[in-house]
mmCIF file of C-alpha atoms in Angstrom:
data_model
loop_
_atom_site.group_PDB
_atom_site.id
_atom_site.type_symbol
_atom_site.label_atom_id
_atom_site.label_comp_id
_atom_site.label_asym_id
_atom_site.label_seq_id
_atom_site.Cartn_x
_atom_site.Cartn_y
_atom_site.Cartn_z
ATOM 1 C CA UNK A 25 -39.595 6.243 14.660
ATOM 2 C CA UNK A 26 -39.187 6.511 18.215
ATOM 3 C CA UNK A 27 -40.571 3.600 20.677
ATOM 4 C CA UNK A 28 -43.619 4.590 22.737
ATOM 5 C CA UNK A 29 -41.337 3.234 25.586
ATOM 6 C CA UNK A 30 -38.840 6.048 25.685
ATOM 7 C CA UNK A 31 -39.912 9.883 25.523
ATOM 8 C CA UNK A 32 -38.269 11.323 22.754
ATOM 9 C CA UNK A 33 -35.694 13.354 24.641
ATOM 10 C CA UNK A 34 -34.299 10.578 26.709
ATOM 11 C CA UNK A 35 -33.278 8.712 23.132
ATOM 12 C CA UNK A 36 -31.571 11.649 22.023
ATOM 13 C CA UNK A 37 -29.301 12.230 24.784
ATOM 14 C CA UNK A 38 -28.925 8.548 25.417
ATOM 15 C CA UNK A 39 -27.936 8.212 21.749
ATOM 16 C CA UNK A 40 -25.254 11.365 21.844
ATOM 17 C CA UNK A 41 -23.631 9.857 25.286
ATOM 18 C CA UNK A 42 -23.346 6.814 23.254
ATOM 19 C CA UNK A 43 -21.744 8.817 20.486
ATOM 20 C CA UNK A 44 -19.374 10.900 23.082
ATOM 21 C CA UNK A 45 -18.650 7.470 24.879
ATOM 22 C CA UNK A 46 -17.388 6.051 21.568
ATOM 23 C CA UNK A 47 -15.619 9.103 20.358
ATOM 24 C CA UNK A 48 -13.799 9.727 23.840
ATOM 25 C CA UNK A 49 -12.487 6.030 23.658
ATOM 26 C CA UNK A 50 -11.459 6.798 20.045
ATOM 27 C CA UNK A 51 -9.455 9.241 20.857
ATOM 28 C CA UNK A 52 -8.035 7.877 23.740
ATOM 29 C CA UNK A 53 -6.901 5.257 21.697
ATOM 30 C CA UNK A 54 -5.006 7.477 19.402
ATOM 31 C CA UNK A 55 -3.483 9.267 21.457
ATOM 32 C CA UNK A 56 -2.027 6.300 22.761
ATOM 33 C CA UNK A 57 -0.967 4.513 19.905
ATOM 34 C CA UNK A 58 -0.086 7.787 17.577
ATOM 35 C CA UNK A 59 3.375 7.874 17.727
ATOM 36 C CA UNK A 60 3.655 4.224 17.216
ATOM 37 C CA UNK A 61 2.755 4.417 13.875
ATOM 38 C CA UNK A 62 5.312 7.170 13.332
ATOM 39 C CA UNK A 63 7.765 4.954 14.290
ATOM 40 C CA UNK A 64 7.613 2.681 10.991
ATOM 41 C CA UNK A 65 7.609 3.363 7.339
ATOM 42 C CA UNK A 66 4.230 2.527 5.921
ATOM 43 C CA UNK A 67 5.952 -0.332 3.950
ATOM 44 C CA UNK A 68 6.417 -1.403 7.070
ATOM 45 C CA UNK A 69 3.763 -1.428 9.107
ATOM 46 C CA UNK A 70 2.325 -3.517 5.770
ATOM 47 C CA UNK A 71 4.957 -6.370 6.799
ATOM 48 C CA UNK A 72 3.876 -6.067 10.487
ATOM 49 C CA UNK A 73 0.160 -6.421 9.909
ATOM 50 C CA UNK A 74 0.699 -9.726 7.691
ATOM 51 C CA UNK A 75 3.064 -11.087 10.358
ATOM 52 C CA UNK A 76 0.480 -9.989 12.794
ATOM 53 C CA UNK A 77 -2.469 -11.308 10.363
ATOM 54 C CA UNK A 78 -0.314 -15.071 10.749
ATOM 55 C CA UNK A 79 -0.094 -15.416 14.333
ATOM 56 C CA UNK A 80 -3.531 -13.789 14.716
ATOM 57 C CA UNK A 81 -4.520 -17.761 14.245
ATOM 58 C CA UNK A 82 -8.311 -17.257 14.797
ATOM 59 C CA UNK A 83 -8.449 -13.770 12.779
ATOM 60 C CA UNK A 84 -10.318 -11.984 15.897
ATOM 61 C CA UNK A 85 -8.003 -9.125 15.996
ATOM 62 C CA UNK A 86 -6.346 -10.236 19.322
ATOM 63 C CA UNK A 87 -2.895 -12.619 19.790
ATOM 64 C CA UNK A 88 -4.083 -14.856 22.381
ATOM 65 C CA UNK A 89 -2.091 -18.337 24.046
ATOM 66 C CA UNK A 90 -4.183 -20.573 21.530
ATOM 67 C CA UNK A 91 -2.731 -18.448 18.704
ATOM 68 C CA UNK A 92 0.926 -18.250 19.718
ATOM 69 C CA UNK A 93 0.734 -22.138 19.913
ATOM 70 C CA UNK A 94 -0.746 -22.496 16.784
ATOM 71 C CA UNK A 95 1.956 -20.273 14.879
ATOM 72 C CA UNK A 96 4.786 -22.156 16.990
ATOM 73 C CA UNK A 97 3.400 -25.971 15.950
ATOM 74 C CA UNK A 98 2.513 -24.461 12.177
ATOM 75 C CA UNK A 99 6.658 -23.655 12.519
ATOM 76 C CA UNK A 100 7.492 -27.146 13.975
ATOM 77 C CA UNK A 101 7.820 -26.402 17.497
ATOM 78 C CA UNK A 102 4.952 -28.126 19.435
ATOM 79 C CA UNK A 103 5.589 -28.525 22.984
ATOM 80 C CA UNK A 104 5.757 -24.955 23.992
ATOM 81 C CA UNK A 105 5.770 -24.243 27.764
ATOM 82 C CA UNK A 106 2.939 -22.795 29.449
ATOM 83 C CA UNK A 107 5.264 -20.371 31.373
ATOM 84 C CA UNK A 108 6.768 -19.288 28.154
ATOM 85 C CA UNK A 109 4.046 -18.391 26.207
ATOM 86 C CA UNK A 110 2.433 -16.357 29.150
ATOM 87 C CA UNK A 111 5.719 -14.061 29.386
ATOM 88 C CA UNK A 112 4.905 -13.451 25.944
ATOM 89 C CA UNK A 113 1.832 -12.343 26.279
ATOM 90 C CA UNK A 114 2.421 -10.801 29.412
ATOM 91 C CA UNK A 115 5.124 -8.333 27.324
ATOM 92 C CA UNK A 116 1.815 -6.826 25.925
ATOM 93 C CA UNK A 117 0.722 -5.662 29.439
ATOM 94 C CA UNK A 118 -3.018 -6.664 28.190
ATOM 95 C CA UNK A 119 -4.792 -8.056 24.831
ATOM 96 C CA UNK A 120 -2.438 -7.945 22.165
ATOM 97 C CA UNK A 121 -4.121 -6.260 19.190
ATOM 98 C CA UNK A 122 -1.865 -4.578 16.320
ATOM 99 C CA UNK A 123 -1.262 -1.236 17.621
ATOM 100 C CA UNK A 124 0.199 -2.827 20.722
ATOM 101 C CA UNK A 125 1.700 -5.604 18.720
ATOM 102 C CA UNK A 126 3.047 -2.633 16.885
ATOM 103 C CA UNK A 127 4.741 -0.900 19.860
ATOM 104 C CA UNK A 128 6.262 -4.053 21.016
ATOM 105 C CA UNK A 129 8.100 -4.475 18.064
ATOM 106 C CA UNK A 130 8.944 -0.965 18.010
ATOM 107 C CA UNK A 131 10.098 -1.088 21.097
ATOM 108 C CA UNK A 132 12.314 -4.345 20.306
ATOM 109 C CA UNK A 133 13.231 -2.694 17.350
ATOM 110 C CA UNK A 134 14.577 0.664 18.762
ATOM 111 C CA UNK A 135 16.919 -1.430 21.849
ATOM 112 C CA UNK A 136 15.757 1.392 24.343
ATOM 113 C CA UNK A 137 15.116 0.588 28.059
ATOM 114 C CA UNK A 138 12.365 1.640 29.285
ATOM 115 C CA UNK A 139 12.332 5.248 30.724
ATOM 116 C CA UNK A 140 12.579 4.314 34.526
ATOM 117 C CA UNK A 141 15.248 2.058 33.991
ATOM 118 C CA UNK A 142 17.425 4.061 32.399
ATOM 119 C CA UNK A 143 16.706 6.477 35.206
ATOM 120 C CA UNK A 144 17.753 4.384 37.641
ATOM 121 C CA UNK A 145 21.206 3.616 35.937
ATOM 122 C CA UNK A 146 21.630 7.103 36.740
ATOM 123 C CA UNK A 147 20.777 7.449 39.707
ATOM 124 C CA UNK A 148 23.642 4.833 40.734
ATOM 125 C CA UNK A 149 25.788 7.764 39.777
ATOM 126 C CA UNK A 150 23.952 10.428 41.450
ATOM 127 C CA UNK A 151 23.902 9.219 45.154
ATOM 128 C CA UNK A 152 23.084 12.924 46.413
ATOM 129 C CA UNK A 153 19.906 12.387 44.632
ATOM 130 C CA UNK A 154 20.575 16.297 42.769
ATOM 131 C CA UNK A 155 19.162 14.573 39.278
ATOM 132 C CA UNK A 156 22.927 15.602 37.711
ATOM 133 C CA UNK A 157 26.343 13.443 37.190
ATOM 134 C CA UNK A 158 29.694 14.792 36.993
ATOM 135 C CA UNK A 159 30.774 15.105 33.419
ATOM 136 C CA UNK A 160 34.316 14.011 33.416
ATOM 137 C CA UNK A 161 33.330 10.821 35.722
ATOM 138 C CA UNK A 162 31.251 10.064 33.202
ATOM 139 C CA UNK A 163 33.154 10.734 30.263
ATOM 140 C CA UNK A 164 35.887 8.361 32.295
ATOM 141 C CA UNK A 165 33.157 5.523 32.792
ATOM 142 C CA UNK A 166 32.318 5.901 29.039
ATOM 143 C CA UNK A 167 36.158 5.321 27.683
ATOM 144 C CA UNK A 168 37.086 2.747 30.193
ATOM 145 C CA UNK A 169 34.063 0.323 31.269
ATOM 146 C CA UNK A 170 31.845 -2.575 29.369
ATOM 147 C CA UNK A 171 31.073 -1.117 25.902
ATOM 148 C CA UNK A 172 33.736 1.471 25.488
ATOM 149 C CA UNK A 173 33.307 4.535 23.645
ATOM 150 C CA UNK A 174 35.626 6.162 21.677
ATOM 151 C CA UNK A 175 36.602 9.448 21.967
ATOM 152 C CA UNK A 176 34.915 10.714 19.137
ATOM 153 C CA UNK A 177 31.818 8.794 20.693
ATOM 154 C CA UNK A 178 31.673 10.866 23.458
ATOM 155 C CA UNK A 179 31.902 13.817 22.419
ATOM 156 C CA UNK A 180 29.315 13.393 19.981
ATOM 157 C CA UNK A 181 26.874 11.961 22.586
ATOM 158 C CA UNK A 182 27.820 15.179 24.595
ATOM 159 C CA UNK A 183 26.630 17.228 21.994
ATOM 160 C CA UNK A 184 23.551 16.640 22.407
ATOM 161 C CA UNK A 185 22.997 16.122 25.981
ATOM 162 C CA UNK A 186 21.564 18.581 28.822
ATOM 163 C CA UNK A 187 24.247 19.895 30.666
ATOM 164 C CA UNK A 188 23.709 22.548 33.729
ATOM 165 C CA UNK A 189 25.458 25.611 34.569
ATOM 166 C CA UNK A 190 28.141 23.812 36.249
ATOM 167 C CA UNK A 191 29.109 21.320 33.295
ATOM 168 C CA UNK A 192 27.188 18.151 34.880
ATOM 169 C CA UNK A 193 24.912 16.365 32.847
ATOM 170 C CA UNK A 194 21.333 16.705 33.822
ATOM 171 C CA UNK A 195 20.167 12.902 32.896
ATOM 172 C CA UNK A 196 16.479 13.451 33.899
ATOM 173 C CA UNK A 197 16.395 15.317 30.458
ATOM 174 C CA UNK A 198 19.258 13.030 28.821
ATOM 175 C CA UNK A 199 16.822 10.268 29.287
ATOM 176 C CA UNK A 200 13.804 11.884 28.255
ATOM 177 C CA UNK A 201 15.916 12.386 24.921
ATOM 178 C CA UNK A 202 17.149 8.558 24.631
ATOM 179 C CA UNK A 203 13.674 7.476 24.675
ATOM 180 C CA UNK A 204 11.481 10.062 23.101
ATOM 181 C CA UNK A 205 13.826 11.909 20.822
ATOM 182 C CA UNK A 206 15.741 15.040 20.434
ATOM 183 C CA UNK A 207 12.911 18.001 19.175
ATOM 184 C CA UNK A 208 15.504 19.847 17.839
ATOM 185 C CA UNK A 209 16.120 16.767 15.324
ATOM 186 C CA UNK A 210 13.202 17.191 14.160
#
């Protein structure tokens, strides 16, 4: 029963925009969060929601300040700085709710930088800005600097990254590969 307020076709469409609205946000939220859930075994994501479901002090589906302070005095740490426990929740980039509690850990989990900033470790090596580095400069850097590689190392990593025509490496695509994954491994 429609009110006498509202003509019947105004409730209809107001009703279906509600409906798109919801289903638009839906999948937005999907698409954002679907390969997270890819990223774990479903045993997994199991032990991540109950961790989740423990901090989540006030069970509203949301890690807030009040909750992380909670879960640190319930641990035995009470005097927490303020500063501290906003980096944490500043790592979420906005509310912390599973999926993105989720990616965090995934993200934690997997030890990869960020895209840009891998980009920009390139780039230190690329000073004519071309996108490439020279192969053998890099192979050098790899053997002989901070956390050597072996030789077998390298030339397994080199297997599998972009080269051009000339032999450089192309690390616009190298990095693409570090941090979303080779398709042909799939």
């Amino acid at each position: 029963m429609q009110p006498p307020s509202q003509p019947p076709g105004e409730r209809m469409a107001s009703r279906k925009a509600g409906t798109r609205g919801k289903a638009a946000a839906t999948k937005q939220a999907q698409r954002g969060s679907s390969n997270v859930f890819s990223m774990f075994e479903q045993a997994q994501i199991q032990e991540f929601k109950e961790a989740f479901s423990c901090i989540d002090q006030n069970r509203d589906g949301i890690i807030c300040k009040s909750d992380l302070r909670e879960t640190y005095s319930q641990l035995g740490k009470v005097s927490i700085p303020e500063e501290e426990l906003d980096a944490m929740l500043q790592e979420g980039k906005g509310p912390i709710n599973f999926t993105v509690f989720l990616t965090l850990f995934g993200e934690k989990l997997n030890g990869t930088d960020p895209e840009e900033a891998i980009l920009s470790a390139f780039r230190m090596f690329d000073p004519s800005g071309k996108g490439v580095v020279n192969k053998d400069e890099f192979k050098q850097l790899l053997l002989t600097q901070a956390d050597k590689f072996s030789p077998a190392e390298v030339e397994q990593m080199f297997a599998l990254t972009p080269m051009d025509l000339a032999g450089d490496i192309d690390y616009k695509s190298l990095c693409y590969i570090i941090t979303h994954g080779d398709e042909k491994e799939e």
